[in-house]
CSV table of C-alpha atoms in Angstrom, one decimal:
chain,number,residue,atom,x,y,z
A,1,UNK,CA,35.6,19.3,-20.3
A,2,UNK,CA,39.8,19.2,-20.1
A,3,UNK,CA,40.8,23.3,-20.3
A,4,UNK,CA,43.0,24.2,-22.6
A,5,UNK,CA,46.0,26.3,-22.1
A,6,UNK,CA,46.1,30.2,-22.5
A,7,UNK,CA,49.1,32.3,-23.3
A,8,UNK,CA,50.5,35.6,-23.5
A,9,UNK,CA,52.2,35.9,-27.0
A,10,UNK,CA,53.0,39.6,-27.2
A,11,UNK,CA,52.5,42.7,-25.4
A,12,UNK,CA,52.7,46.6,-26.6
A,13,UNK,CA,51.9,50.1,-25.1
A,14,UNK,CA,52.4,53.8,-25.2
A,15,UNK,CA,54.7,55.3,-22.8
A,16,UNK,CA,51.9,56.4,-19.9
A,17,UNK,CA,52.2,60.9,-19.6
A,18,UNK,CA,50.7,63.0,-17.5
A,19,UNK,CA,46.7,62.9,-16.8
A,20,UNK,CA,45.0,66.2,-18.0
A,21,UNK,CA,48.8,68.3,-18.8
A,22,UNK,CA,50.9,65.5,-20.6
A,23,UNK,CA,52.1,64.9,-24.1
A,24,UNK,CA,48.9,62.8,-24.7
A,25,UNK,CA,46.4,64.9,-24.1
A,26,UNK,CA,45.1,65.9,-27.5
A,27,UNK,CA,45.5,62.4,-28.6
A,28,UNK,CA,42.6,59.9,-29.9
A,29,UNK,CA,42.6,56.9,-27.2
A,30,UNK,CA,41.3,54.7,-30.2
A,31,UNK,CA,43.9,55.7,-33.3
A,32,UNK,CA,46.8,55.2,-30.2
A,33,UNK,CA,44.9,51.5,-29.7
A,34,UNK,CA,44.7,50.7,-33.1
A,35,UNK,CA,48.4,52.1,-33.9
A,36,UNK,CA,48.8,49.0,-31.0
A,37,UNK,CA,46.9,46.6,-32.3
A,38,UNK,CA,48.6,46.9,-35.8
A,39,UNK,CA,52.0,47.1,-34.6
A,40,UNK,CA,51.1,43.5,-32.1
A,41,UNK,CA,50.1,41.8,-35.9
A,42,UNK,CA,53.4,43.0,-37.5
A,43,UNK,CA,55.9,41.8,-34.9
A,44,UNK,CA,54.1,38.8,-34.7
A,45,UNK,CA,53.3,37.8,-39.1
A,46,UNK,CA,52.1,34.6,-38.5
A,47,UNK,CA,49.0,35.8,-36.6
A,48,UNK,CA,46.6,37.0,-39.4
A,49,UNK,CA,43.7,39.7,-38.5
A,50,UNK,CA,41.0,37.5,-39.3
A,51,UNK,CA,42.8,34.9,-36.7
A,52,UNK,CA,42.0,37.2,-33.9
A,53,UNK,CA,38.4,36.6,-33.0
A,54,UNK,CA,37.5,39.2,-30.3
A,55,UNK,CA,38.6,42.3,-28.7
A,56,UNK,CA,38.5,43.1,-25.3
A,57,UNK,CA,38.2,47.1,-24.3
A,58,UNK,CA,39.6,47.8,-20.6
A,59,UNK,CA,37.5,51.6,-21.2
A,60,UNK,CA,35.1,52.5,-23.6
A,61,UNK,CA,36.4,53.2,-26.9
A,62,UNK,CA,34.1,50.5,-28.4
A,63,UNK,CA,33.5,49.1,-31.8
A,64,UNK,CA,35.7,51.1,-33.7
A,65,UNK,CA,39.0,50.5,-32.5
A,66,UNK,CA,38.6,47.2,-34.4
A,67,UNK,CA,37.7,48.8,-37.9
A,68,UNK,CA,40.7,51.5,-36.9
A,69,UNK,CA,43.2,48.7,-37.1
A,70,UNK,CA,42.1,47.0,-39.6
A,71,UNK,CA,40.8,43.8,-38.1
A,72,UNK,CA,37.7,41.9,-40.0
A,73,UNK,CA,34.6,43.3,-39.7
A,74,UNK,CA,33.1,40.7,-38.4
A,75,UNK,CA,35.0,40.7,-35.4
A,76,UNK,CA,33.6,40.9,-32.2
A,77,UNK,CA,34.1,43.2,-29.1
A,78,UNK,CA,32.9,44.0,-26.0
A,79,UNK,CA,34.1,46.4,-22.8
A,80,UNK,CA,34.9,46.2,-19.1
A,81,UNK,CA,35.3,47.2,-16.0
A,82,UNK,CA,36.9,46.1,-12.6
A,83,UNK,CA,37.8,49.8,-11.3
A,84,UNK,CA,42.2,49.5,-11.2
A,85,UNK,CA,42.1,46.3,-12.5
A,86,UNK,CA,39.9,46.8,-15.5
A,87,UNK,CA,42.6,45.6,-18.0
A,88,UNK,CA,43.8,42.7,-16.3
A,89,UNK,CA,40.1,41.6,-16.0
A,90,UNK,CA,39.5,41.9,-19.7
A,91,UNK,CA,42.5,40.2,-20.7
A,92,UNK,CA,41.5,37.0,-18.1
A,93,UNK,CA,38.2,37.6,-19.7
A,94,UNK,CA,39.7,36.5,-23.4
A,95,UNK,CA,41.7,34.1,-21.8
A,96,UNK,CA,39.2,32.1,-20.3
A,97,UNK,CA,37.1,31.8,-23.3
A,98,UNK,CA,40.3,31.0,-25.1
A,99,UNK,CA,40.9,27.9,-21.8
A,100,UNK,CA,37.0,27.1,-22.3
A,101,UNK,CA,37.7,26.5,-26.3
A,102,UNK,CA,35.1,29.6,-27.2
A,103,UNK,CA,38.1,30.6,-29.6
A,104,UNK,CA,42.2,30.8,-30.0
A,105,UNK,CA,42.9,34.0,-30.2
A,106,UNK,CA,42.2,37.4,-29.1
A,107,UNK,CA,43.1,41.1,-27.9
A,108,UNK,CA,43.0,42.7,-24.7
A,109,UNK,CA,43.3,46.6,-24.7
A,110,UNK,CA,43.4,49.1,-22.1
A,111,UNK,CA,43.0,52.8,-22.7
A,112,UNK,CA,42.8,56.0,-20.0
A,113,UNK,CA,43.0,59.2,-19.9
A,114,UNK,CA,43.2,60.8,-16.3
A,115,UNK,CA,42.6,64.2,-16.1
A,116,UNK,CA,39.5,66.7,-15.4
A,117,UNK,CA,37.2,63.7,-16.1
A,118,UNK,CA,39.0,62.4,-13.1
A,119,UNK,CA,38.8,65.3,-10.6
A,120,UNK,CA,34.7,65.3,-10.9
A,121,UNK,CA,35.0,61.9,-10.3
A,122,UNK,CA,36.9,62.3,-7.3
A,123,UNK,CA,35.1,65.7,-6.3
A,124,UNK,CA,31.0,65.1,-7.5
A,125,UNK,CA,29.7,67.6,-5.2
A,126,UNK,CA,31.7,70.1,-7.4
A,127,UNK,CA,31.1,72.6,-9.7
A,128,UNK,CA,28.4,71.1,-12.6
A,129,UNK,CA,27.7,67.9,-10.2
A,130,UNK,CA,24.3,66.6,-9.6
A,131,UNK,CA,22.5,64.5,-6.7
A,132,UNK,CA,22.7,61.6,-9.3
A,133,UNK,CA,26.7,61.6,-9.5
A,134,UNK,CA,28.8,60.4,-6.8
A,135,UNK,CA,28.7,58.0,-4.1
A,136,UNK,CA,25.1,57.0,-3.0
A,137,UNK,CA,25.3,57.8,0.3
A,138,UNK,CA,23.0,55.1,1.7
A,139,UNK,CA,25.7,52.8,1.0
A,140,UNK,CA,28.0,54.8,4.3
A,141,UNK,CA,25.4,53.1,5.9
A,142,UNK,CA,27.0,49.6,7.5
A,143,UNK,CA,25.4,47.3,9.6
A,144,UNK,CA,27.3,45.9,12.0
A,145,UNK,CA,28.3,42.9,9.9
A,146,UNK,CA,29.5,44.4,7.5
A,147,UNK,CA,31.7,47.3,9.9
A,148,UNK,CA,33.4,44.4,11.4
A,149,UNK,CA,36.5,42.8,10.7
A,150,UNK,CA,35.0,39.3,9.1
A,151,UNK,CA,36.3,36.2,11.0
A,152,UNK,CA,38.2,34.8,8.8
A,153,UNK,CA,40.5,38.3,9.1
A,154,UNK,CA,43.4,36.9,10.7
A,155,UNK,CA,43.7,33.9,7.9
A,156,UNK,CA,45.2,36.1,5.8
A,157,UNK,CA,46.6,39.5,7.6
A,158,UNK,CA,48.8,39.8,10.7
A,159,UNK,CA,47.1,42.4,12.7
A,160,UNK,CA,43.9,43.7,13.1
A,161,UNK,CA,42.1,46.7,11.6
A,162,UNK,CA,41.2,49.6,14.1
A,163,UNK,CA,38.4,50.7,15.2
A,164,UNK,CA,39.3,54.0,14.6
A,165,UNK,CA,39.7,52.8,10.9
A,166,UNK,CA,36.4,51.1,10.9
A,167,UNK,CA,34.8,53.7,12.6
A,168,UNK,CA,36.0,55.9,9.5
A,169,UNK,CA,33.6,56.9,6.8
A,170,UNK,CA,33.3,54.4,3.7
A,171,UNK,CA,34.1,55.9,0.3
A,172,UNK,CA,37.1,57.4,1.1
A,173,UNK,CA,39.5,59.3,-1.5
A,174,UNK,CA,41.9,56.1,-2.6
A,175,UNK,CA,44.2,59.0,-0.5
A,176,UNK,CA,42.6,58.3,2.4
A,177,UNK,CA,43.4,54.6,2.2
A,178,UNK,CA,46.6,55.5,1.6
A,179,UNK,CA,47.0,56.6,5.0
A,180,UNK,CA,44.3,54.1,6.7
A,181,UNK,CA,47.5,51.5,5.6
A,182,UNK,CA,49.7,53.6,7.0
A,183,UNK,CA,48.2,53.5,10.3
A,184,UNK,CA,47.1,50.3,10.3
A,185,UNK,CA,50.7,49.2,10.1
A,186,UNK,CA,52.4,52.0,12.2
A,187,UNK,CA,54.3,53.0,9.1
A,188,UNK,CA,57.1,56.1,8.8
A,189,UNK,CA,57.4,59.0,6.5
A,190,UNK,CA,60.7,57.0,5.9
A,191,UNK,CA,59.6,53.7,4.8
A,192,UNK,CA,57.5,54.7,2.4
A,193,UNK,CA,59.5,57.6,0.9
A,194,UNK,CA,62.9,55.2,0.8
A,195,UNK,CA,60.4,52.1,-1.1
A,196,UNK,CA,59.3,55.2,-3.5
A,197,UNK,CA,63.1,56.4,-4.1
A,198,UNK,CA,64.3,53.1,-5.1
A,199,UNK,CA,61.1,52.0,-7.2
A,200,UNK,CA,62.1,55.7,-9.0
A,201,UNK,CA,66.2,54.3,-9.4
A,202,UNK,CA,65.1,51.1,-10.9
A,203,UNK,CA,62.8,52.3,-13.4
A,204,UNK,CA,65.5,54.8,-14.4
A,205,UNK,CA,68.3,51.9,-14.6
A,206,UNK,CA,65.8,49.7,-16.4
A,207,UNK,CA,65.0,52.5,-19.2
A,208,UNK,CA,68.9,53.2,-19.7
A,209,UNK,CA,69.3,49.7,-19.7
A,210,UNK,CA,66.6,49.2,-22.9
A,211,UNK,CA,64.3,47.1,-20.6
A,212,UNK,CA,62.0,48.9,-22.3
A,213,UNK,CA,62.4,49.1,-25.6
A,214,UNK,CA,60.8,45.8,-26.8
A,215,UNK,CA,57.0,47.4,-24.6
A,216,UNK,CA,56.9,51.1,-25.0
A,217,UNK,CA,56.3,51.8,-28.5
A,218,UNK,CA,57.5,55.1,-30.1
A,219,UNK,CA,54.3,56.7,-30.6
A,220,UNK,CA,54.0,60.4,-32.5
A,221,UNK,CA,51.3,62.7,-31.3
A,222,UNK,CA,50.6,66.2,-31.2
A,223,UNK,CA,52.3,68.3,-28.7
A,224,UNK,CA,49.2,69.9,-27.0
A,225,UNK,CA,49.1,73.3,-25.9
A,226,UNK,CA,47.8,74.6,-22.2
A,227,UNK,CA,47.0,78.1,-21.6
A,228,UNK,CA,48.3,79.7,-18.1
A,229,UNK,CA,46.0,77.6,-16.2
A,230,UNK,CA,47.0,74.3,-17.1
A,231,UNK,CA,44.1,73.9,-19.5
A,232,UNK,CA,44.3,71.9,-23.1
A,233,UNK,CA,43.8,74.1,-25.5
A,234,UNK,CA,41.6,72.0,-28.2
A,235,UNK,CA,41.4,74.8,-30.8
A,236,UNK,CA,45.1,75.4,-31.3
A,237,UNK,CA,47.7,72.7,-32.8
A,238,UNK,CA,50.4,72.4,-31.5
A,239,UNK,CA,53.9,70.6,-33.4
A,240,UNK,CA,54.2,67.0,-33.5
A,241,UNK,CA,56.6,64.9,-31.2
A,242,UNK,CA,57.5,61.4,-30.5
A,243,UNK,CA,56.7,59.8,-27.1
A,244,UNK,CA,58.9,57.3,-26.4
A,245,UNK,CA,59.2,57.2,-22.2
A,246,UNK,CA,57.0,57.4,-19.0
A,247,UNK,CA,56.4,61.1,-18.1
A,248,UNK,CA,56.5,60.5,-14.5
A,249,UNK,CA,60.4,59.1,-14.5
A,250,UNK,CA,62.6,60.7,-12.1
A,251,UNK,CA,65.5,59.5,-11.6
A,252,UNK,CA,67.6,62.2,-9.8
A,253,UNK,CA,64.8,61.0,-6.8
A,254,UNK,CA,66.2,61.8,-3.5
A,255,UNK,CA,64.7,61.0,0.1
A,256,UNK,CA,65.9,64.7,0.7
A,257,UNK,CA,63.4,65.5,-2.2
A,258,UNK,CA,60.9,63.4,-1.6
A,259,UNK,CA,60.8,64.7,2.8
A,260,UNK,CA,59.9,68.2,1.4
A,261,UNK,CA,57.0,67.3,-0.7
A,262,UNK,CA,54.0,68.0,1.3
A,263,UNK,CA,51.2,65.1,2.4
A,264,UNK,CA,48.6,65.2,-0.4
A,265,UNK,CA,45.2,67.3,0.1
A,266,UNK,CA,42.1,66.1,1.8
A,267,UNK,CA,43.6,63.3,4.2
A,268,UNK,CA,42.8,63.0,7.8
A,269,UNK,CA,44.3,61.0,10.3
A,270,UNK,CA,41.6,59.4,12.3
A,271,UNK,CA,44.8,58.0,14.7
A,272,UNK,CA,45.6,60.5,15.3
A,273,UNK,CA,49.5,60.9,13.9
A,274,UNK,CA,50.8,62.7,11.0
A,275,UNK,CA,49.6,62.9,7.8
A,276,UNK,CA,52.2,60.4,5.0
A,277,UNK,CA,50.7,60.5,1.6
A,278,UNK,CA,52.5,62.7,-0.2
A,279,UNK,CA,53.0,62.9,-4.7
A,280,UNK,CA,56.4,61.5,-4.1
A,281,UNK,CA,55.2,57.9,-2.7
A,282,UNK,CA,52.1,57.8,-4.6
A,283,UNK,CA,51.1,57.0,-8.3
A,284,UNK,CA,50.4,59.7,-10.7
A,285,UNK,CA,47.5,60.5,-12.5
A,286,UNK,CA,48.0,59.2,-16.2
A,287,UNK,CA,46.8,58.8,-19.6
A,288,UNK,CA,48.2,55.5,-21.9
A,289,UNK,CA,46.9,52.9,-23.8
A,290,UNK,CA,48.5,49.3,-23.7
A,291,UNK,CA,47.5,46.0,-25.7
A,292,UNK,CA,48.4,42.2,-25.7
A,293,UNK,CA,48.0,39.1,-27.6
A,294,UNK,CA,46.2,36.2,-26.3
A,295,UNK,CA,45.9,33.0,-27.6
A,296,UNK,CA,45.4,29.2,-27.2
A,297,UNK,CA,48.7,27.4,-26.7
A,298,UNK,CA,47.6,24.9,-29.0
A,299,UNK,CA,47.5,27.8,-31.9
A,300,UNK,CA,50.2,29.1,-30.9
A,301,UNK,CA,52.3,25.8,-31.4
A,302,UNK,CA,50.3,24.9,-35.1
A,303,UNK,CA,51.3,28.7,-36.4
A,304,UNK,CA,55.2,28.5,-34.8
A,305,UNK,CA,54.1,31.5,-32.7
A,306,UNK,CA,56.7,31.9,-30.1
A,307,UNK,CA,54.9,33.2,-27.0
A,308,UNK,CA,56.2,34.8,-23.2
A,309,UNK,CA,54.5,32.6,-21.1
A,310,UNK,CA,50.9,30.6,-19.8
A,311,UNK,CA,48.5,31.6,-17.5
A,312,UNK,CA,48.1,29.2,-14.9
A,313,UNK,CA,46.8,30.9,-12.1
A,314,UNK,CA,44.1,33.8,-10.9
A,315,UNK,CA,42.1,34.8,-8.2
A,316,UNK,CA,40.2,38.0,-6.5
A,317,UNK,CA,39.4,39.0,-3.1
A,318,UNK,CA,38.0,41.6,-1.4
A,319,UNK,CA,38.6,43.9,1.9
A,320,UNK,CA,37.1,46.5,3.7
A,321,UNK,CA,37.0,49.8,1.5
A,322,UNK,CA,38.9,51.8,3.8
A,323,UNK,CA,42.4,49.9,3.2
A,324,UNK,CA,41.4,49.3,-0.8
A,325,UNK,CA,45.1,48.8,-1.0
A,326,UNK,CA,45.2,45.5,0.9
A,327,UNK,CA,43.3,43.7,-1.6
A,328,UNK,CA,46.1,41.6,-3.1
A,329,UNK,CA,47.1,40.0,0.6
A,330,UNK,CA,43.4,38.3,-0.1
A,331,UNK,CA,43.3,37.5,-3.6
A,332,UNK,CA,47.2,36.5,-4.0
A,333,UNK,CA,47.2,33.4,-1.8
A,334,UNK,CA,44.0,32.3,-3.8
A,335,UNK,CA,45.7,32.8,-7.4
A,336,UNK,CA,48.9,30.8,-5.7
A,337,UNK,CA,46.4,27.8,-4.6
A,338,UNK,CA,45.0,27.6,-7.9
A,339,UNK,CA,48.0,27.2,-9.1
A,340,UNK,CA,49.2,25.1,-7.0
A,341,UNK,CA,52.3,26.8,-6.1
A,342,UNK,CA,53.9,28.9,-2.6
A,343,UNK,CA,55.0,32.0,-2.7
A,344,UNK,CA,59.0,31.3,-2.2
A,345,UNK,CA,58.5,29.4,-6.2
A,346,UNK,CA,57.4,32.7,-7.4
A,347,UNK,CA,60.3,34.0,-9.0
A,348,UNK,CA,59.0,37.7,-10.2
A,349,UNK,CA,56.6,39.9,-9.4
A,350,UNK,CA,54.5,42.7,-11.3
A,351,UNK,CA,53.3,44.9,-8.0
A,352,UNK,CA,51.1,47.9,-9.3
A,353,UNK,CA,52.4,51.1,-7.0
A,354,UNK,CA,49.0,52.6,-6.0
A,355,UNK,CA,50.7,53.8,-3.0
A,356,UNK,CA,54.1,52.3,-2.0
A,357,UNK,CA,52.5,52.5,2.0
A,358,UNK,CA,50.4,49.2,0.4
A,359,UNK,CA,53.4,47.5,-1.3
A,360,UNK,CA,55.4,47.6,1.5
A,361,UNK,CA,53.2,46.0,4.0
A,362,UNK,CA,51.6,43.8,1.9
A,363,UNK,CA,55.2,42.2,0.7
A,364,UNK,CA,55.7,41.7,4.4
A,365,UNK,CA,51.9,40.3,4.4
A,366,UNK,CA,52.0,37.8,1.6
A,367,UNK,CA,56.1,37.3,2.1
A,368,UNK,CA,57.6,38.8,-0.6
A,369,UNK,CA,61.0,39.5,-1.0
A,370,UNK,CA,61.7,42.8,-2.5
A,371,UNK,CA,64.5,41.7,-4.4
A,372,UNK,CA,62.0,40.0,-6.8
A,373,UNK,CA,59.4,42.9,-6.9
A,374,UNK,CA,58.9,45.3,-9.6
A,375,UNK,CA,62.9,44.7,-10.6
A,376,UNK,CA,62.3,47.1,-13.6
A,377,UNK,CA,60.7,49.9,-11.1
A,378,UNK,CA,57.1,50.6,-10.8
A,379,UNK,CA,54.0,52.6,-11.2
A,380,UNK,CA,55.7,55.4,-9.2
A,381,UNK,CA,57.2,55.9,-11.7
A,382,UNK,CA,55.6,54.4,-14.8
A,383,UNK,CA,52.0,55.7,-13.8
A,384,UNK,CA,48.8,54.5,-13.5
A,385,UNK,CA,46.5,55.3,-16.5
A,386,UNK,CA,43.2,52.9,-14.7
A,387,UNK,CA,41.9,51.1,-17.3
A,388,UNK,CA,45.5,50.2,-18.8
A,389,UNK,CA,47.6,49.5,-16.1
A,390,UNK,CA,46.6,45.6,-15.9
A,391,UNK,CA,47.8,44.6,-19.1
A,392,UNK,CA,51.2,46.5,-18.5
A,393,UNK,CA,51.7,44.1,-15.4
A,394,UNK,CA,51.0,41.2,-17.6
A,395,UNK,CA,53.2,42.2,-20.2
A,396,UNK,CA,56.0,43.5,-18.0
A,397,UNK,CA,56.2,40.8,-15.7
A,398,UNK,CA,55.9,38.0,-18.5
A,399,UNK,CA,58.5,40.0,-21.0
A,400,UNK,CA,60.7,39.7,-17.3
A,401,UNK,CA,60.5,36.3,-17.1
A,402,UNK,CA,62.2,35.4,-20.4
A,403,UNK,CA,64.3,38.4,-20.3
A,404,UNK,CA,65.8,36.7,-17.1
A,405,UNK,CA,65.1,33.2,-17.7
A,406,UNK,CA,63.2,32.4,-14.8
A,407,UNK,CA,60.0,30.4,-14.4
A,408,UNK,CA,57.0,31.9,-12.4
A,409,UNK,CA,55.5,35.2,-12.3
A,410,UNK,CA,52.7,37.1,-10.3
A,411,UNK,CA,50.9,40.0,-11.3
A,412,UNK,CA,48.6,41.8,-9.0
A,413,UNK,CA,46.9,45.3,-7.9
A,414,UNK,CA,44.4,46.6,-5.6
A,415,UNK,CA,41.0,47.6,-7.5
A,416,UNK,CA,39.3,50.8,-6.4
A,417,UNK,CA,36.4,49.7,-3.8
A,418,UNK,CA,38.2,47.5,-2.1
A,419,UNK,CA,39.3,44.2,-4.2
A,420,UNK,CA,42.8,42.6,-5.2
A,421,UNK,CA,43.7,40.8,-8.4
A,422,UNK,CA,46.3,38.3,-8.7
A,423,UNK,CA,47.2,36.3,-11.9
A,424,UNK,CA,50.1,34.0,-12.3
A,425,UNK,CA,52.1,33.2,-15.4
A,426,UNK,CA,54.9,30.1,-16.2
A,427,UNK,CA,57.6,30.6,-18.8
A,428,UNK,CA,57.7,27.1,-20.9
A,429,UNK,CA,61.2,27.8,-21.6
A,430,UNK,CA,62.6,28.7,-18.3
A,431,UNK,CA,65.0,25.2,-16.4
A,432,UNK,CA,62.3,23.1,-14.5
């Protein structure tokens, strides 16, 4: 069987606000998808609803999202889940039933909203919690196998992991790996603030600039009210507002500002050395919704459907849970050699910001020049609503590559247990 060709036609979201205290907090995930969905089919007229024949859900908002925007009802959907990398994987879900000629066209959406849900996640031993929630704790139990650095280590990473770090406890706070990295890599406060500062000035030049314009859709929601404790107020209604821009911008970012912010709650260093996570070089909690258009390049030619770029490369990888963030140094070289390609052809690069302490070192891993990294500024910045954030790399790095007419494009992310997702894109009309 010859695989066909995938492609990214089109790609929409909400600006991303605050988890659990930002603009979207009283706002239905699924009306904010299907406001998406609708607006994807009206920019691009030749693509009828009863074209698109399923509908991937990076969260559980189901069936309905569908019916909400209007699509046939005999359209099929289904949900899932790859922790961080939950959108991405449903959107290389659609496309390779699209490469497999299942069908030529579908939807990938991502929807999340970070908040109080969150915190019990993050804390089930808390208040309401039960000895079903939360990590199993049999599975803190390694053999020796699996404690150990696997043999093939050094293949892809430059030094070693410490036994200090293996030593450590498994399902640490994604915190935690934060500053596992860190150590591991013998990394300053500085480094990582100064990567954080100018992630923060780019996404600020790329906004003034209307980078933006043609991804974050205005979106009009209700302006929810807290009370004095930071709490949504469900039963009172607040005005309505337009959302047009990341909550979590800041570009009046200093590294004066960004030395006094304190290192983030509930981190250790089992080094020891001092504590570097702090808000300011970390990804926020958010809420957003994003969507894209996938279909067949050979549909996409018959309709006249101008599209951003193919998909001609993936892969995944997996590391030892306490550096989650070093994922992508595994799965990247396998999503290049399927491909086909090295690293110095890649021209752009769509790096999610869990923690800047893991883009830093795994650019110098997988030898990435910053210049061609998250140009447009990153999740510092933009945020990290989990089960949306994969699409927005696709879509921002793909948008990137015909905005500056270049050729290949990379987007990856570490995933919450301790995996990396890579996939890599071409522009058809970028110089050979």
């Amino acid at each position: 069987m010859k695989l066909r060709n995938a492609v990214v036609v089109d790609g929409v979201r909400t600006a991303f606000s605050k988890g659990g205290r930002g603009k979207l907090e009283a706002a239905r995930l699924d009306d904010l998808g299907a406001y998406l969905i609708r607006a994807l089919l009206e920019r691009n007229p030749k693509v009828k609803p009863n074209m698109v024949t399923d509908l991937g859900i990076g969260g559980n908002l189901a069936r309905g999202v569908g019916h909400l925007a209007g699509l046939p009802a005999e359209l099929v959907d289904f949900s899932s889940e790859r922790a961080c990398a939950t959108s991405q994987e449903t959107a290389m879900r659609i496309s390779m039933a699209i490469m497999l000629g299942q069908y030529d066209c579908g939807i990938s959406v991502g929807a999340e909203r970070m908040g109080t849900y969150q915190q019990r996640l993050d804390n089930p031993r808390g208040a309401g919690a039960t000895r079903r929630e939360g990590p199993n704790p049999k599975s803190r139990q390694l053999t020796k196998e699996q404690r150990d650095m696997t043999e093939n280590h050094f293949d892809y990473f430059s030094v070693p992991i410490p036994d200090y770090i293996l030593d450590s406890p498994t399902g640490a706070s994604m915190t935690q790996t934060g500053q596992n990295v860190c150590e591991m890599y013998d990394l300053t406060r500085e480094e990582i603030d100064a990567f954080s500062m100018r992630s923060q000035h780019k996404l600020a030049k790329a906004y003034d600039a209307g980078i933006y314009k043609d991804e974050v859709l205005p979106v009009e929601v209700e302006d929810p009210v807290f009370d004095e404790n930071g709490n949504w107020v469900p039963d009172e209604i607040g005005p309505m507002v337009v959302l047009d821009r990341d909550e979590g911008v800041r570009p009046n970012t200093t590294m004066e500002v960004l030395a006094t912010l304190p290192p983030v709650r509930g981190i250790v260093s089992y080094k020891p050395g001092p504590l570097l996570i702090t808000a300011g070089n970390s990804c926020p909690r958010n809420a957003g919704v994003t969507a894209q258009l996938l279909m067949s390049e050979e549909m996409a030619l018959k309709l006249g459907v101008d599209f951003l770029a193919r998909i001609i490369g993936w892969g995944n990888g997996g590391v030892k849970q306490q550096i989650m963030g070093m994922g992508p140094v595994v799965s990247t070289p396998k999503a290049l050699k399927h491909a086909g390609l090295e690293m110095d052809q890649i021209d752009r690069i769509e790096f999610n910001e869990a923690f800047a302490c893991q883009v830093v070192t795994s650019m110098r891993e997988l030898g990435m020049p910053e210049e061609k990294v998250n140009v447009n500024g990153g999740s510092i910045g933009i945020g990290h609503p989990i089960c949306a954030t994969g699409n927005r790399l696709w879509m921002t790095v793909c948008k990137e590559l015909k905005r500056s007419n270049k050729r290949y494009g990379l987007a990856t992310q570490c995933c919450g247990d301790g995996e990396g997702m890579t996939v890599i894109f071409e522009n058809p009309d970028a110089p050979k």
